[in-house]
Short mmCIF file of C-alpha atoms and ligand atoms in Angstrom, two decimals:
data_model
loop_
_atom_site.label_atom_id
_atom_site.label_comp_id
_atom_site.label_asym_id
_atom_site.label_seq_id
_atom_site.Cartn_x
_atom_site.Cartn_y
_atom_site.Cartn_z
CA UNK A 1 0.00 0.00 0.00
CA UNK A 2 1.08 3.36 -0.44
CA UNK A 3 -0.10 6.74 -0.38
CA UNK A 4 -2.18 8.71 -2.85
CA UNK A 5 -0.03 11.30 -3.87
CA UNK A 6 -1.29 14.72 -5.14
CA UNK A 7 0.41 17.59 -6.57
CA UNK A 8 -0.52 21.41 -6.81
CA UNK A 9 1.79 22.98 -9.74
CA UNK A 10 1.27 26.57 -8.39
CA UNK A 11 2.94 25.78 -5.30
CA UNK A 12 4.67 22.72 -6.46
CA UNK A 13 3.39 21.14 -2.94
CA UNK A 14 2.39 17.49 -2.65
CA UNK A 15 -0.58 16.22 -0.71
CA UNK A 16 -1.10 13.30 0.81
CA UNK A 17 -4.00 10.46 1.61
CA UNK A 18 -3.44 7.80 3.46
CA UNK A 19 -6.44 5.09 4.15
CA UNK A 20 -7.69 2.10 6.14
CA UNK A 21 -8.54 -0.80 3.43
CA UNK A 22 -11.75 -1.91 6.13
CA UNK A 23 -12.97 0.71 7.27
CA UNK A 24 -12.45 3.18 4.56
CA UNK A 25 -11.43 5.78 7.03
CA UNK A 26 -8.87 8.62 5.79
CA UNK A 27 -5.86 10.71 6.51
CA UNK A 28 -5.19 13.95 4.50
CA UNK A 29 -1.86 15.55 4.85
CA UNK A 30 -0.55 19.02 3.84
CA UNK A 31 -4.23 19.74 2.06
CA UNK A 32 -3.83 22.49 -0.49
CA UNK A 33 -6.90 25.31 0.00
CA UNK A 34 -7.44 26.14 -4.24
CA UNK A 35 -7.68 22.05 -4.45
CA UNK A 36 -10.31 21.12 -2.48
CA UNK A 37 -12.61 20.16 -5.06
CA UNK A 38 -9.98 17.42 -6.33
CA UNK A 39 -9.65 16.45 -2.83
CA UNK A 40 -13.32 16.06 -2.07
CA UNK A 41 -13.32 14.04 -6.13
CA UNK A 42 -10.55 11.76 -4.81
CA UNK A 43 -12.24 10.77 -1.39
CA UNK A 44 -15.18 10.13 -3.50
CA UNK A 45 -13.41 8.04 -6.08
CA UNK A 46 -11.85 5.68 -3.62
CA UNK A 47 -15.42 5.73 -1.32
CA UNK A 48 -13.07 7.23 1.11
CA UNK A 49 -14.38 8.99 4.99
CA UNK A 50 -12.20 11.80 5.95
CA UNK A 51 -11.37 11.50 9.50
CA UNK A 52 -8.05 13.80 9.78
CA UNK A 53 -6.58 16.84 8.22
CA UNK A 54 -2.54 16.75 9.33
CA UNK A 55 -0.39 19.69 8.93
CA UNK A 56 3.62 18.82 8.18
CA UNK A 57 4.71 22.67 9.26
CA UNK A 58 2.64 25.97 8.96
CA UNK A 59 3.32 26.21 5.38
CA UNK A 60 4.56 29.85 4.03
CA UNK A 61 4.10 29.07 0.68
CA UNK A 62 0.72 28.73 -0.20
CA UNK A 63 -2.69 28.20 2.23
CA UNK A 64 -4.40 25.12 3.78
CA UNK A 65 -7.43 23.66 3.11
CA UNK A 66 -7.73 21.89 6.58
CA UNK A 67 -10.80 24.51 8.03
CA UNK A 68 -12.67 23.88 5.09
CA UNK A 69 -12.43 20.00 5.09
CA UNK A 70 -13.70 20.26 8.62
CA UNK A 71 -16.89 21.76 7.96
CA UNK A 72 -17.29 19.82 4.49
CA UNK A 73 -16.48 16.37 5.77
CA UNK A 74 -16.72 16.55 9.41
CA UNK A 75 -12.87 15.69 9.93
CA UNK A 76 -10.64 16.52 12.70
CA UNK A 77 -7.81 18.82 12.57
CA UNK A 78 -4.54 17.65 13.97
CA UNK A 79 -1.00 19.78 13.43
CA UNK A 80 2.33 19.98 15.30
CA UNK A 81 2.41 21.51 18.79
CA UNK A 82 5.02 23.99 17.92
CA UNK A 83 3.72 25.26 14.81
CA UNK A 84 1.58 27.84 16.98
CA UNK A 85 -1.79 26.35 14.35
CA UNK A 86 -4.15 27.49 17.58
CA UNK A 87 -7.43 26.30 15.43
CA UNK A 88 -5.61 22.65 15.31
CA UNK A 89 -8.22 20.38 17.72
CA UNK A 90 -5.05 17.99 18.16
CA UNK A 91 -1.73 19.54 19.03
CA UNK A 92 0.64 17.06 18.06
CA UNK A 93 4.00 16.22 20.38
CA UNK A 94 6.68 13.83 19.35
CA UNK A 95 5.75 9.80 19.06
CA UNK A 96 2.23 10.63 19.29
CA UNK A 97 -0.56 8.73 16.96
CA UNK A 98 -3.58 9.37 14.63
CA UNK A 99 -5.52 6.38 14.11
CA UNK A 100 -7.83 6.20 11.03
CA UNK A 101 -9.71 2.57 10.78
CA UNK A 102 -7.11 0.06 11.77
CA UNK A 103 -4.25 1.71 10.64
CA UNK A 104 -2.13 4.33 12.59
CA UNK A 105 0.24 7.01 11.85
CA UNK A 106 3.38 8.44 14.16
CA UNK A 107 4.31 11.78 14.46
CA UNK A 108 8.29 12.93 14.74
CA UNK A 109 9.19 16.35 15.61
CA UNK A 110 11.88 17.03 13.26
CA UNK A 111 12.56 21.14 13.26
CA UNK A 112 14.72 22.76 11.34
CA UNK A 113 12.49 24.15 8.35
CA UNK A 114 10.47 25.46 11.05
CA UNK A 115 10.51 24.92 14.64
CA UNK A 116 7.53 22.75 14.95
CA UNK A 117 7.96 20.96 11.60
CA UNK A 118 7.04 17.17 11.90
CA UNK A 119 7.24 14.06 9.85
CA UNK A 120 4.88 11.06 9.94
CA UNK A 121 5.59 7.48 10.02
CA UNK A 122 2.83 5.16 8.20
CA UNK A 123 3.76 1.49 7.85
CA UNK A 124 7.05 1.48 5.59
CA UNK A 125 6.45 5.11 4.49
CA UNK A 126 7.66 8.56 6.11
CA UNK A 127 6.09 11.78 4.20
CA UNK A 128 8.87 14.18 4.69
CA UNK A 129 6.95 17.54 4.49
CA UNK A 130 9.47 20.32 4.50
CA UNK A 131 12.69 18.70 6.50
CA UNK A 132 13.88 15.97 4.01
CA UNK A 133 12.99 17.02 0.46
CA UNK A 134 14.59 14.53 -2.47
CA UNK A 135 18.24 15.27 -3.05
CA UNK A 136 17.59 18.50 -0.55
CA UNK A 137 15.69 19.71 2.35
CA UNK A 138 13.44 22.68 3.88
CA UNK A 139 14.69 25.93 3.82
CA UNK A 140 16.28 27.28 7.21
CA UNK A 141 16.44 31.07 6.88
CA UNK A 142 12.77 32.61 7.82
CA UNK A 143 9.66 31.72 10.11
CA UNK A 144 12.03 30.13 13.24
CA UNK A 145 14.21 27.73 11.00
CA UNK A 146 17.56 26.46 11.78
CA UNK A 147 20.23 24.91 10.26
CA UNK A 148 21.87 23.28 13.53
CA UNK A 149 18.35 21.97 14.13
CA UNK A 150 17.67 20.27 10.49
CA UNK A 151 20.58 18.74 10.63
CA UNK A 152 19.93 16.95 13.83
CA UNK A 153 16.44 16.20 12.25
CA UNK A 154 18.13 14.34 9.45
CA UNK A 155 20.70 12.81 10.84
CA UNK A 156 19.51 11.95 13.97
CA UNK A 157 15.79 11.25 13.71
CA UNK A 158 14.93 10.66 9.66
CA UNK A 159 18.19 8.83 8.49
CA UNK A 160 17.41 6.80 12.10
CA UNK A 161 14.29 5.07 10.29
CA UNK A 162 15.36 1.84 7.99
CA UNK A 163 17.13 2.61 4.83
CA UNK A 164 14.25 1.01 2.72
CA UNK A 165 11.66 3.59 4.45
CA UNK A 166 9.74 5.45 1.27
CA UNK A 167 10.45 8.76 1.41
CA UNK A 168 7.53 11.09 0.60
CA UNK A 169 8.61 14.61 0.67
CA UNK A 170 6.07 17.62 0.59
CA UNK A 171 7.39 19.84 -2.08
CA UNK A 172 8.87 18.83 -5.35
CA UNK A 173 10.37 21.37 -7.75
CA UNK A 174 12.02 19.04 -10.12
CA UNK A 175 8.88 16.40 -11.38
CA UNK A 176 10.64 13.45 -8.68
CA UNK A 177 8.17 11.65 -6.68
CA UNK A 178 9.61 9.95 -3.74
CA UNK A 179 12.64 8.60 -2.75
CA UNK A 180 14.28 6.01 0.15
CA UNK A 181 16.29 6.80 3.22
CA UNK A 182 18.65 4.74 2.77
CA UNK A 183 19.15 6.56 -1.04
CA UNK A 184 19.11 10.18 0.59
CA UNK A 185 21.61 9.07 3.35
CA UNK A 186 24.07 8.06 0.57
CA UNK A 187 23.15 11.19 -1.71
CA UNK A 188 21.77 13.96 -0.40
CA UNK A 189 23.98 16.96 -2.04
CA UNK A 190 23.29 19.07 1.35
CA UNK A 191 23.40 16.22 3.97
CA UNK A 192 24.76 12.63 3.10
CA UNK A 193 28.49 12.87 4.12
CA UNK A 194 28.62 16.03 5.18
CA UNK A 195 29.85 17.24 9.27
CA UNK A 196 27.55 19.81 10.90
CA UNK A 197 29.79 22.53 10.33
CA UNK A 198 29.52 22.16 6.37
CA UNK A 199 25.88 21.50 5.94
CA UNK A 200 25.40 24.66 8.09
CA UNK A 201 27.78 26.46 5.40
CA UNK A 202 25.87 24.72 2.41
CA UNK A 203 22.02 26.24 3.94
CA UNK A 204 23.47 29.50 4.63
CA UNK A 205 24.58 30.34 1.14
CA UNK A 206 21.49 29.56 -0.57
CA UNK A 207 20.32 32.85 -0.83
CA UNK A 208 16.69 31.97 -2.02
CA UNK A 209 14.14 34.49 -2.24
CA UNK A 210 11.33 34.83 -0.01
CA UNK A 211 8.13 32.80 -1.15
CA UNK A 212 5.97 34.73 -2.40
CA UNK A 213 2.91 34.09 -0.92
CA UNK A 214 4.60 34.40 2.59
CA UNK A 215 3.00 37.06 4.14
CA UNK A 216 -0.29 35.96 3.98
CA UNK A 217 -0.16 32.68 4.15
CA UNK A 218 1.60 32.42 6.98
CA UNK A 219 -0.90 34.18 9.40
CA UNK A 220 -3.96 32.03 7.45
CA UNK A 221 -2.16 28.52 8.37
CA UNK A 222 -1.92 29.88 11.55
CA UNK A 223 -6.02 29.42 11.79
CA UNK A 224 -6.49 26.19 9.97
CA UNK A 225 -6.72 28.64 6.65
CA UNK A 226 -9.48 30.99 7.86
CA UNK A 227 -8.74 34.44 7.02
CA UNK A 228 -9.06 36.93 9.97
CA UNK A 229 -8.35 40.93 10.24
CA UNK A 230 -6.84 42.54 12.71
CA UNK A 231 -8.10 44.62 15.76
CA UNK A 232 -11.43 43.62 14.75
CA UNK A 233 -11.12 46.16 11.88
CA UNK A 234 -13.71 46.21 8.69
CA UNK A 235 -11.62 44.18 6.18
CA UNK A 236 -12.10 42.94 2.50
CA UNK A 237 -9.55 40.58 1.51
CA UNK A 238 -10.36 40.14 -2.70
CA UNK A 239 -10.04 36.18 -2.91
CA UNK A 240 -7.86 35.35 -6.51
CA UNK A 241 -9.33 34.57 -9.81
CA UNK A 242 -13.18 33.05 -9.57
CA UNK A 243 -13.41 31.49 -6.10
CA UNK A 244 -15.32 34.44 -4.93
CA UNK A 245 -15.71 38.34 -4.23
CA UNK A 246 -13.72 38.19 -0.68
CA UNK A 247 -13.73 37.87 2.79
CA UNK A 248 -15.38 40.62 4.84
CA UNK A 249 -15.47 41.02 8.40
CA UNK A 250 -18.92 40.93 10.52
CA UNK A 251 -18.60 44.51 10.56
CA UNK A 252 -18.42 45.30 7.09
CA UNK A 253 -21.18 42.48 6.23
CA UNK A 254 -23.51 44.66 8.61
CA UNK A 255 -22.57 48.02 7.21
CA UNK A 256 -23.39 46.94 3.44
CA UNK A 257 -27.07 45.33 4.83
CA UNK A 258 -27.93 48.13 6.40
CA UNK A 259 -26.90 50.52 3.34
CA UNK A 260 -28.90 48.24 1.57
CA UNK A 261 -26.03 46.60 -0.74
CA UNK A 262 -25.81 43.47 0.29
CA UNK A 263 -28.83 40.32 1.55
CA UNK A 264 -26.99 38.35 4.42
CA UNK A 265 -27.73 34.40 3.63
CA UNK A 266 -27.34 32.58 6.85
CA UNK A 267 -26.03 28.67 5.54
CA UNK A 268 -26.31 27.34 9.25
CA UNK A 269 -28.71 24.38 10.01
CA UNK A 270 -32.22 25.40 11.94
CA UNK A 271 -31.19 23.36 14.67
CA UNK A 272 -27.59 25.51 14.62
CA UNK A 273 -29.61 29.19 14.68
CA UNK A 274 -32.15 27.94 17.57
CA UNK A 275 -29.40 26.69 19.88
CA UNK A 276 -26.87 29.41 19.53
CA UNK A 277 -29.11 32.22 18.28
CA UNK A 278 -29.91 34.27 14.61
CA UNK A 279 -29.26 37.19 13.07
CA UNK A 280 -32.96 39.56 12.33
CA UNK A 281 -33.29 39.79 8.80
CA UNK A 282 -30.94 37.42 7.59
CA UNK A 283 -32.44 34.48 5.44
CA UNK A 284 -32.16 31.04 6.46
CA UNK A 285 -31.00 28.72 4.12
CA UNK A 286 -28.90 25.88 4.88
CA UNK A 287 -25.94 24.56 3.15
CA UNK A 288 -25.48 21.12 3.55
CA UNK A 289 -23.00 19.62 0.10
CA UNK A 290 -21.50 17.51 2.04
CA UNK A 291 -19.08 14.60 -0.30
CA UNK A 292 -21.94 12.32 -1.40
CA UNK A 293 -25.07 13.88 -0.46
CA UNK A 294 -26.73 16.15 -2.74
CA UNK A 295 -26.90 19.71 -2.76
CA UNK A 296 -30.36 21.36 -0.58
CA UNK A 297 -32.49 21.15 -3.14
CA UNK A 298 -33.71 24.73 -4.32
CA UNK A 299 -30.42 26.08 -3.10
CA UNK A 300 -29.63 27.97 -5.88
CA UNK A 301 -32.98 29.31 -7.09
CA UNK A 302 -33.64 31.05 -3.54
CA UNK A 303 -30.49 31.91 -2.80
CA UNK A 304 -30.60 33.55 -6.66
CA UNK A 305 -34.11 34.80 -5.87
CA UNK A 306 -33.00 36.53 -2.65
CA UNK A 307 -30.20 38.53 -3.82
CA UNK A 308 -32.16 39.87 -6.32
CA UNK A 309 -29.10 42.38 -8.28
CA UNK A 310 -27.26 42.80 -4.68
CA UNK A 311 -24.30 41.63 -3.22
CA UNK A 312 -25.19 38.53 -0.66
CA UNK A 313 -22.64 38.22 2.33
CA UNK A 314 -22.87 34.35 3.57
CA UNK A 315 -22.43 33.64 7.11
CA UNK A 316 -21.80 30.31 9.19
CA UNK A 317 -20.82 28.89 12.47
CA UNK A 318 -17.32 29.51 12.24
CA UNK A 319 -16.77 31.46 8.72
CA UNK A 320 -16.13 28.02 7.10
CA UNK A 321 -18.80 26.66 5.32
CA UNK A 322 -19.92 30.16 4.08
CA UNK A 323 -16.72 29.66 2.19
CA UNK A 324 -18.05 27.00 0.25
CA UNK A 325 -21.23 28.91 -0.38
CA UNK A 326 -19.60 31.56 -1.72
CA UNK A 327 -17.72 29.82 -3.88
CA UNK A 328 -21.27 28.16 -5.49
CA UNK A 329 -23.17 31.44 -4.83
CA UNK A 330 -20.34 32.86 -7.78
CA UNK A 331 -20.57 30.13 -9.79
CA UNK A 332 -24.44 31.13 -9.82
CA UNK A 333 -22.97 34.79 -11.05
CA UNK A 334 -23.36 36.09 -8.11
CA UNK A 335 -21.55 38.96 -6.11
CA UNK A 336 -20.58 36.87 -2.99
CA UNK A 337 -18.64 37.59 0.28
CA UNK A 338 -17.96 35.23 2.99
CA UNK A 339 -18.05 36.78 6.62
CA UNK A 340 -14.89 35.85 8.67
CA UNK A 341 -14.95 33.79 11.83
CA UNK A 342 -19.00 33.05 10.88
CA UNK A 343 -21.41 33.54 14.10
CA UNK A 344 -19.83 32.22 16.53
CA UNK A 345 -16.34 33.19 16.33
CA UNK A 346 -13.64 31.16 18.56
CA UNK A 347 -13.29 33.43 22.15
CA UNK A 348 -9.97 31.09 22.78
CA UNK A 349 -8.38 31.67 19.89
CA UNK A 350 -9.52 35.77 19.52
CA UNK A 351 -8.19 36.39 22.68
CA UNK A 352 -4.67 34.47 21.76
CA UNK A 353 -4.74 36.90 18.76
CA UNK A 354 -5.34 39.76 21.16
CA UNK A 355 -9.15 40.90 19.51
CA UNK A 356 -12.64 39.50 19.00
CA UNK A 357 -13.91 37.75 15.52
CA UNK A 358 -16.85 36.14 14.75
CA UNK A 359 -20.79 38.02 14.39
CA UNK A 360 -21.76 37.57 18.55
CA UNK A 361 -18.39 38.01 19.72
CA UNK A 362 -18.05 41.64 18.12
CA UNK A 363 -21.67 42.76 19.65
CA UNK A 364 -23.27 42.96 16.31
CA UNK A 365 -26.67 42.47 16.27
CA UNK A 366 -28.85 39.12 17.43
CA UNK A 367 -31.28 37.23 19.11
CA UNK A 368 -32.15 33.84 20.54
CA UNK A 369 -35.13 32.35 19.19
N1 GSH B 401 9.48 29.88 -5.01
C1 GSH B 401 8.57 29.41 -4.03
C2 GSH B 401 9.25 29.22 -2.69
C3 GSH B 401 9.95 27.96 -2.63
C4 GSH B 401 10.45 27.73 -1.21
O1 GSH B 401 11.10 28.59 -0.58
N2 GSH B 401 10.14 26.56 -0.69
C5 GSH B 401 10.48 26.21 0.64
C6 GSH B 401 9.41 25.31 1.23
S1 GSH B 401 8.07 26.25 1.87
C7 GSH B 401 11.78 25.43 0.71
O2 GSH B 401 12.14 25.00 1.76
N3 GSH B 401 12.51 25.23 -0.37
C8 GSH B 401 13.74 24.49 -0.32
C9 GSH B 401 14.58 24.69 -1.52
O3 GSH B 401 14.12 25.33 -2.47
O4 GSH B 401 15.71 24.14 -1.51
C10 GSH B 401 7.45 30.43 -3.77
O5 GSH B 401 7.62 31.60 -4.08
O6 GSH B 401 6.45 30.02 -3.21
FE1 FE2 B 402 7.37 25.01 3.99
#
């Protein structure tokens, strides 16, 4: 067995899915944000349930998907302790396990790209992420890297596993695949052979530039790939190409509904609005594509029937699913935002950031039923 391997040529990342034979139960590592739809196709094609989303590093490069799996297919989020990834439900720590069906994965801290970086064992397989890449490694020089501390990490814990270990790394930018430990021990141009001392020399004259996607990225795979402002602040943040209008932030959402501009669509369940309350005005209409189950039938005609000409601003639980409304609320030709942080916001990780997200949390208007 080994794992379904997935590239994204923007980024030239690989993703990963890893699956129990039984139970059909399913792993997805390093999950790509502008591939979802392939990665919802795949899980379909092999009758697949994903049960985690598994971050390598937080990636600076491009943005994860993991916060939208969730709310599609009800799977977990799981990502290394260190990587500061506060939205993570599991906070991974060296030798610790994921289970999916029978089969099992094993987390090794392995910093050096970043400090939190990890790698994962599965059966004869390790996928590599960003510490060993084929014939190279992760960058050292940005977002808490360090040379002395990848080296270690290769030496020490990766070229530790047997040399006939499948090595599956998470970025190609030569068209290679995989590779074996035992064949990057012997060859690695930065690491096989070389003392501390001269692999520290060989990373610090790279002299690559920055990625560029950095500077946003970074802070969005620091929430699972939700988008947030700061201070609370009215924010648009234009999404690229077709995906949709933007991301707007509760406050802006309310300032365009009560100018009139915009019809706020509220995609929760009715059981979600009369437990945790509604917004007045907002139209209820729940969005519930989940892999395999149809689409709420008459989706599209209200939701195309309510905006009548306007902008429509979605809004969720936690500013997830409203993504994925937006998304088909533009493929309808429609001018669609999706609110940031959704109703709810998350208190724990607002007050980590130092401000308040989500519709309740910033005192905007609502009721309980
Ligand atoms: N050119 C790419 C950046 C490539 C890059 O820096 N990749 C990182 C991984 S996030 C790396 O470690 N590269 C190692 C190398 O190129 O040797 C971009 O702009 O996104
Ligand atoms: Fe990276």
């Amino acid at each position: 067995m080994k794992p379904i391997q997935l590239f994204d040529m923007e980024s030239s990342t690989y993703t990963y899915v890893l699956f129990d034979q039984t139970s059909r139960e399913a792993v997805i590592i390093d999950p790509v944000d502008t591939q979802v739809e392939r990665d919802l196709a795949t899980l379909r094609e092999y009758g697949l349930k994903l049960v985690w989303t598994i971050e390598t590093h937080a990636h600076a490069d491009h943005i994860t998907s993991a916060a939208q799996l969730t709310e599609l297919t009800g799977a977990r989020t799981a990502a290394p302790a260190g990587c500061g990834i506060g939205t993570a439900g599991v906070q991974l720590q060296h030798g610790d396990t994921l289970r999916f069906g029978n089969e099992s994965l094993t987390a090794l801290h392995t910093p050096g790209h970043t400090a939190g970086s990890m790698c994962f064992v599965w059966r004869d397989h390790v996928l590599t992420g960003d510490t060993l890449l084929i014939n190279g490694c992760g960058r050292t020089d940005f977002q808490s890297g360090s040379p002395v501390d990848m080296y270690n990490s290769l030496t020490q814990v990766l070229f530790a596993l047997p040399d006939d270990t499948t090595v599956w790394p998470g970025h190609d930018y030569q068209g290679r695949t995989h590779s074996s430990i035992g064949h990057e021990k012997a060859h690695n141009a930065r690491v096989a052979g070389k003392s501390e001392a001269e692999f520290v020399a060989i990373m610090g004259a790279l002299q690559l530039p920055k990625p560029k996607r950095i500077d946003e990225a970074v802070p969005a795979n620091l929430t699972s790939g939700m988008r947030h402002d700061v201070d609370g602040a009215l924010l648009l943040v234009p999404r690229p190409q077709t995906a949709y209008a933007g991301d707007v932030s509760p406050q802006l959402a309310w300032q365009w509904v009560q100018a009139g501009e915009a019809v706020m669509v509220d995609v929760r369940t009715d059981a979600e609005r009369e437990w945790v309350g509604f917004v007045p005005g907002a139209l209820p209409l729940a969005w519930k594509q989940w892999p395999g189950m149809a689409m709420n039938p008459g989706f599209d005609a209200q939701l195309q029937a309510a905006a009548a000409g306007k902008k429509v601003v979605l809004l969720c639980r936690s500013g997830v699913r409203s993504i994925a409304a937006a998304k088909r609320a533009t493929e309808l030709g429609l001018e669609a935002y999706n609110i940031l942080e959704g109703f709810e916001g998350d208190p724990d990780a607002n007050a980590q950031r130092g401000r308040r997200g989500g519709w309740r949390l910033q005192g905007l208007p609502w009721r309980q039923n």
